[in-house]
Coordinates of C-alpha atoms in Angstrom, one line a residue:
M1 CA 0.0 0.0 0.0
K2 CA 1.8 3.1 -1.3
T3 CA -1.1 5.6 -1.6
I4 CA -4.1 6.7 0.4
K5 CA -6.4 5.2 -2.2
E6 CA -4.7 1.8 -1.9
L7 CA -4.9 2.0 1.9
E8 CA -8.6 2.9 1.9
D9 CA -9.5 0.4 -0.8
F10 CA -8.0 -2.3 1.3
M11 CA -9.7 -1.1 4.5
T12 CA -13.1 -0.8 2.9
E13 CA -13.2 -4.2 1.1
P14 CA -16.1 -6.0 2.7
S15 CA -16.1 -9.6 3.8
Q16 CA -18.8 -12.1 3.0
D17 CA -19.6 -12.2 6.7
L18 CA -20.3 -8.5 6.7
M19 CA -22.5 -8.7 3.7
N20 CA -24.4 -11.6 5.2
D21 CA -25.0 -9.7 8.4
L22 CA -26.2 -6.6 6.5
A23 CA -28.7 -8.7 4.6
K24 CA -30.2 -9.8 7.9
M25 CA -30.5 -6.1 9.1
D26 CA -33.6 -4.1 8.3
G27 CA -33.3 -0.3 7.7
D28 CA -30.7 2.2 6.7
I29 CA -27.5 3.1 8.6
M30 CA -26.5 6.4 10.0
V31 CA -22.9 7.2 11.2
L32 CA -22.9 10.0 13.7
G33 CA -19.5 11.7 13.9
V34 CA -18.4 10.4 10.5
G35 CA -15.7 13.1 10.3
G36 CA -13.3 11.5 12.8
K37 CA -10.3 9.2 12.1
M38 CA -12.4 6.0 11.7
G39 CA -15.7 7.4 10.5
P40 CA -15.0 7.9 6.8
T41 CA -13.7 4.4 6.2
L42 CA -16.5 2.8 8.3
A43 CA -19.1 4.6 6.2
K44 CA -17.4 3.6 3.0
L45 CA -17.1 0.0 4.2
A46 CA -20.8 -0.1 4.9
K47 CA -21.6 1.4 1.5
R48 CA -19.4 -1.0 -0.4
A49 CA -20.8 -4.0 1.5
I50 CA -24.4 -2.9 0.7
D51 CA -23.6 -2.4 -2.9
Q52 CA -21.8 -5.6 -3.4
A53 CA -24.5 -7.6 -1.6
G54 CA -27.2 -5.9 -3.8
L55 CA -29.1 -4.5 -0.8
N56 CA -31.5 -1.6 -0.8
K57 CA -30.1 0.5 2.0
K58 CA -28.8 4.0 2.4
V59 CA -25.7 5.1 4.4
Y60 CA -25.9 8.5 6.1
G61 CA -22.8 10.3 7.4
V62 CA -23.4 13.1 9.9
S63 CA -20.7 15.6 11.0
R64 CA -20.1 19.3 11.3
F65 CA -17.9 19.0 8.1
S66 CA -15.9 22.1 9.0
T67 CA -14.1 21.7 5.6
P68 CA -15.9 20.7 2.4
D69 CA -13.3 18.1 1.2
L70 CA -14.5 15.2 3.2
R71 CA -18.2 15.9 2.6
N72 CA -17.5 16.0 -1.2
E73 CA -15.5 12.8 -1.0
L74 CA -18.3 10.9 0.9
N75 CA -21.0 12.3 -1.4
A76 CA -19.0 11.0 -4.4
F77 CA -18.9 7.6 -2.8
G78 CA -22.7 7.5 -2.6
I79 CA -23.0 8.3 1.1
H80 CA -25.7 10.8 2.1
T81 CA -24.0 13.5 4.1
I82 CA -25.7 15.8 6.6
S83 CA -23.9 18.8 8.1
V84 CA -25.1 19.6 11.7
D85 CA -23.8 20.5 15.1
L86 CA -25.2 17.7 17.3
L87 CA -25.0 19.9 20.4
K88 CA -27.6 22.2 18.9
D89 CA -30.9 20.7 19.5
E90 CA -32.5 22.3 16.5
D91 CA -29.9 20.6 14.3
L92 CA -30.3 17.2 16.1
Q93 CA -34.0 17.3 15.5
T94 CA -33.6 17.6 11.8
L95 CA -31.9 14.2 11.4
P96 CA -34.0 11.6 9.6
E97 CA -35.4 8.6 11.5
V98 CA -32.9 5.8 10.8
K99 CA -33.1 2.2 12.1
N100 CA -29.4 1.6 12.6
I101 CA -27.1 4.1 14.2
I102 CA -23.3 3.9 14.8
Y103 CA -22.6 6.7 17.3
M104 CA -19.0 7.8 17.0
A105 CA -19.2 11.5 18.1
G106 CA -17.2 12.5 21.1
N107 CA -14.2 14.4 22.4
K108 CA -10.9 13.2 23.8
F109 CA -7.9 15.3 23.0
G110 CA -8.0 18.8 24.4
T111 CA -10.0 17.7 27.4
T112 CA -7.6 19.2 29.9
G113 CA -8.6 22.8 30.3
N114 CA -11.8 22.2 28.3
E115 CA -13.5 19.6 30.5
H116 CA -16.9 21.2 30.2
F117 CA -17.0 20.6 26.4
T118 CA -15.8 17.0 26.8
W119 CA -18.6 16.3 29.3
A120 CA -21.2 18.0 27.1
M121 CA -20.1 15.9 24.1
N122 CA -19.6 12.6 25.9
A123 CA -22.3 12.6 28.6
Y124 CA -24.9 15.2 27.8
L125 CA -25.3 14.7 24.1
P126 CA -25.9 10.9 24.4
G127 CA -29.1 11.5 26.3
R128 CA -30.4 13.9 23.7
L129 CA -29.5 11.4 21.0
A130 CA -31.3 8.6 22.8
E131 CA -34.4 10.7 23.2
K132 CA -34.3 11.5 19.5
F133 CA -33.9 7.8 18.4
P134 CA -35.8 5.6 20.9
H135 CA -36.7 3.0 18.3
S136 CA -33.3 2.6 16.6
R137 CA -30.5 0.1 17.2
I138 CA -27.5 2.0 18.5
V139 CA -23.9 0.9 18.6
A140 CA -22.1 3.5 20.7
F141 CA -18.4 3.8 20.5
S142 CA -16.8 3.8 24.0
T143 CA -13.3 3.2 25.2
G144 CA -11.2 0.7 27.1
N145 CA -10.2 3.6 29.2
V146 CA -13.2 3.0 31.4
Y147 CA -11.3 0.1 32.9
P148 CA -8.5 0.5 35.5
L149 CA -4.9 -0.4 34.7
T150 CA -4.4 -4.1 35.1
E151 CA -1.5 -6.4 35.9
V152 CA 0.3 -7.2 32.6
V153 CA 1.2 -10.8 33.5
S154 CA -2.0 -12.0 35.2
N155 CA -5.1 -10.2 34.3
H156 CA -6.7 -8.3 31.4
C157 CA -10.1 -6.6 31.7
S158 CA -13.0 -8.5 30.2
E159 CA -16.6 -7.1 29.9
T160 CA -17.3 -8.4 33.4
N161 CA -14.5 -6.5 35.1
P162 CA -15.6 -3.5 37.3
V163 CA -14.9 -0.2 35.6
N164 CA -12.8 2.4 37.3
P165 CA -12.0 5.2 34.8
I166 CA -8.9 7.4 35.4
G167 CA -9.2 11.1 34.5
E168 CA -12.1 13.2 33.2
Y169 CA -12.1 11.9 29.6
A170 CA -12.5 8.3 30.7
Q171 CA -15.0 9.4 33.4
S172 CA -17.1 11.2 30.8
C173 CA -17.0 8.1 28.6
L174 CA -18.4 6.1 31.4
G175 CA -21.0 8.9 31.8
R176 CA -21.9 8.3 28.1
E177 CA -22.5 4.6 28.8
R178 CA -24.5 5.3 31.9
V179 CA -26.8 7.9 30.3
L180 CA -27.4 5.6 27.2
T181 CA -28.1 2.7 29.5
Y182 CA -30.8 4.7 31.4
F183 CA -32.6 5.5 28.1
S184 CA -32.2 1.9 26.9
H185 CA -34.0 0.8 30.1
K186 CA -36.6 3.6 29.8
N187 CA -37.4 3.1 26.1
Q188 CA -36.3 -0.5 25.5
T189 CA -33.8 0.9 22.9
P190 CA -31.4 -1.9 21.8
M191 CA -27.8 -0.7 22.3
L192 CA -24.2 -2.0 22.4
M193 CA -21.3 -0.2 24.1
F194 CA -18.3 -0.7 21.8
R195 CA -15.3 -0.4 24.1
L196 CA -12.4 0.1 21.7
N197 CA -8.6 0.4 22.2
Y198 CA -6.5 1.0 20.2
A199 CA -7.5 1.1 16.5
I200 CA -4.7 1.9 14.0
D201 CA -4.2 2.5 10.3
L202 CA -1.1 3.7 8.6
R203 CA -1.9 7.4 9.2
Y204 CA -2.2 7.3 13.0
G205 CA -2.0 5.1 16.0
V206 CA 0.4 3.4 18.4
L207 CA 2.4 1.6 15.8
L208 CA 3.0 4.7 13.7
E209 CA 4.1 6.7 16.8
V210 CA 6.6 4.1 17.9
A211 CA 7.9 3.6 14.3
R212 CA 8.5 7.3 13.8
Q213 CA 10.4 7.6 17.1
V214 CA 12.7 4.8 16.0
Y215 CA 13.1 6.1 12.5
N216 CA 13.9 9.6 13.7
D217 CA 16.4 8.3 16.3
Q218 CA 14.2 9.4 19.2
P219 CA 14.0 7.5 22.5
V220 CA 10.8 5.3 22.8
D221 CA 8.8 6.0 26.0
L222 CA 8.1 2.9 28.0
T223 CA 5.8 4.6 30.6
M224 CA 3.0 2.4 29.3
G225 CA 5.0 -0.7 28.5
N226 CA 2.3 -2.9 27.0
V227 CA -0.7 -2.2 24.7
N228 CA -3.4 -3.8 22.6
V229 CA -4.1 -2.7 19.1
I230 CA -6.4 -3.7 16.2
W231 CA -6.4 -2.8 12.5
Q232 CA -9.0 -0.1 11.8
G233 CA -10.6 -2.1 9.0
D234 CA -11.3 -5.0 11.4
A235 CA -12.6 -2.7 14.1
N236 CA -15.0 -1.0 11.6
E237 CA -16.3 -4.3 10.5
Y238 CA -16.9 -5.4 14.1
A239 CA -18.8 -2.1 14.7
I240 CA -21.2 -2.6 11.7
R241 CA -21.8 -6.2 12.5
S242 CA -22.5 -5.3 16.2
L243 CA -25.8 -3.7 15.1
L244 CA -27.2 -7.2 15.1
L245 CA -26.0 -7.7 18.7
T246 CA -27.7 -4.7 20.3
D247 CA -30.0 -5.4 23.2
S248 CA -31.8 -3.8 26.2
P249 CA -30.2 -3.4 28.6
P250 CA -27.2 -2.7 26.5
K251 CA -24.6 -5.3 25.6
I252 CA -21.0 -4.5 26.4
L253 CA -18.3 -5.5 23.9
N254 CA -14.5 -5.1 24.2
V255 CA -12.8 -4.6 20.9
T256 CA -9.1 -4.9 20.3
G257 CA -6.5 -7.4 19.0
P258 CA -5.7 -10.7 20.7
E259 CA -2.0 -9.9 21.5
T260 CA -0.5 -8.1 24.5
I261 CA 2.2 -6.0 22.7
S262 CA 5.4 -5.1 24.5
V263 CA 6.3 -1.5 23.4
R264 CA 10.0 -2.5 23.9
W265 CA 9.6 -5.5 21.6
L266 CA 7.6 -3.3 19.1
A267 CA 10.4 -0.7 19.0
K268 CA 13.0 -3.4 18.4
E269 CA 10.9 -4.8 15.5
F270 CA 10.9 -1.5 13.8
A271 CA 14.6 -1.0 14.5
K272 CA 15.3 -4.3 12.6
R273 CA 13.2 -3.1 9.6
F274 CA 14.9 0.3 9.6
N275 CA 18.4 -1.1 10.3
K276 CA 18.7 1.4 13.1
P277 CA 19.6 1.4 16.8
V278 CA 16.8 2.0 19.3
S279 CA 16.9 3.8 22.6
F280 CA 14.4 4.0 25.4
M281 CA 13.3 6.4 28.2
N282 CA 11.5 5.6 31.4
S283 CA 10.7 1.9 32.2
E284 CA 7.9 -0.5 32.1
Q285 CA 5.6 -0.8 35.1
S286 CA 3.7 -3.9 36.2
T287 CA 0.3 -2.5 35.1
A288 CA -1.1 -1.3 31.8
L289 CA -4.4 -0.5 30.0
L290 CA -5.1 -4.0 28.6
N291 CA -8.4 -5.4 27.6
D292 CA -9.7 -8.9 26.8
A293 CA -11.6 -8.9 23.5
S294 CA -12.0 -12.7 23.3
Q295 CA -15.8 -12.3 23.3
A296 CA -15.6 -10.2 20.1
H297 CA -13.2 -12.7 18.5
K298 CA -15.6 -15.5 19.3
L299 CA -18.5 -13.6 17.7
F300 CA -16.7 -12.2 14.7
G301 CA -13.5 -14.2 14.3
Y302 CA -9.9 -13.0 14.9
P303 CA -8.9 -9.8 13.2
K304 CA -7.9 -10.4 9.6
V305 CA -4.8 -8.2 9.7
T306 CA -2.1 -9.6 11.8
M307 CA 0.4 -7.8 14.0
Q308 CA 3.3 -8.7 11.7
Q309 CA 1.4 -7.3 8.7
M310 CA 0.7 -4.1 10.6
I311 CA 4.4 -3.7 11.6
D312 CA 5.6 -4.3 8.0
W313 CA 3.1 -1.9 6.5
T314 CA 3.7 0.8 9.0
A315 CA 7.5 0.5 8.6
D316 CA 7.1 0.8 4.8
W317 CA 4.8 3.8 5.2
V318 CA 7.2 5.6 7.5
E319 CA 10.1 5.0 5.1
R320 CA 8.1 6.3 2.2
D321 CA 7.1 9.4 4.2
G322 CA 3.4 8.6 3.8
V323 CA 0.7 11.0 4.8
T324 CA -0.2 11.1 8.5
Y325 CA -2.9 12.8 10.6
N326 CA -0.5 14.1 13.2
K327 CA -3.0 13.1 15.9
P328 CA -1.0 11.4 18.7
T329 CA -2.9 8.8 20.8
H330 CA -1.1 9.7 24.0
F331 CA -1.3 6.0 24.8
Q332 CA 1.5 6.5 27.4
Q333 CA -0.8 8.4 29.7
R334 CA -1.3 6.7 33.0
E335 CA -3.2 9.5 34.7
G336 CA -5.9 10.0 32.1
A337 CA -4.9 13.6 31.2
F338 CA -5.8 14.1 27.6

């Protein structure tokens, strides 16, 4: 994959399983917050799957669309775009009634110093949304950050683990889940909380950040010494297929890859590919943010893109100076200050 087009073509190629599940699903699909890092390829994946399966469904993409480029791109792809500010109730009420909603809107980075906006986006808006769409299926993106740090060698957090979010971003995300759960009980709205960490593609994510540090002869920070990651295309497919798993009260689903990745090991793998030395700063601790996504793997199968593929592709992308989003994950954060 040498170009953005090749990357997105690969990420949006639908599987037969996805097409089969969409055929079982009545109604159109609306992606709220389509303008984020994952939203465009998720909407395109849904559209390609619908077209290839010969289904009669629409895909709506909702965002503020602060620049016209993305909106034009999605329109050209056959996605029906709607430009609204979801925090404005008069805008929210104009949205069409759609049976299937993938709720991706939220705020993470820039929370520190702007906590009120993060809470409005992540905990107030979900209630307004749930009141607007009481009869829809809703897959709501959440985060593994709602869990506490866990012992690397003995325990990763499954869906049954108690939550204990660190920092206001993670607390607001648990607020999102709690508010949506209230309305699910009240209106019998079928929902699923999609607890994701960390999705990557070649333009952003944990692997890109570590690879660039190694390539640029910068020390790799081991403050968070272990991570989970999943290819964005696999996470997007899981999200769309999760619409069939929504329930009331809501189902909880952890979404990430099957491996516990040592950041030290990862840096050394990139050093081999770049034929460069690698240096480190800080040291690993006994705990990390690690989630058990075995339930998702049982339901949907293991991610199709392997860790070694992700490493190879990322190394090649960095060497080619491929386009990036310049949006760090701050995965090293142990105090939840985003």
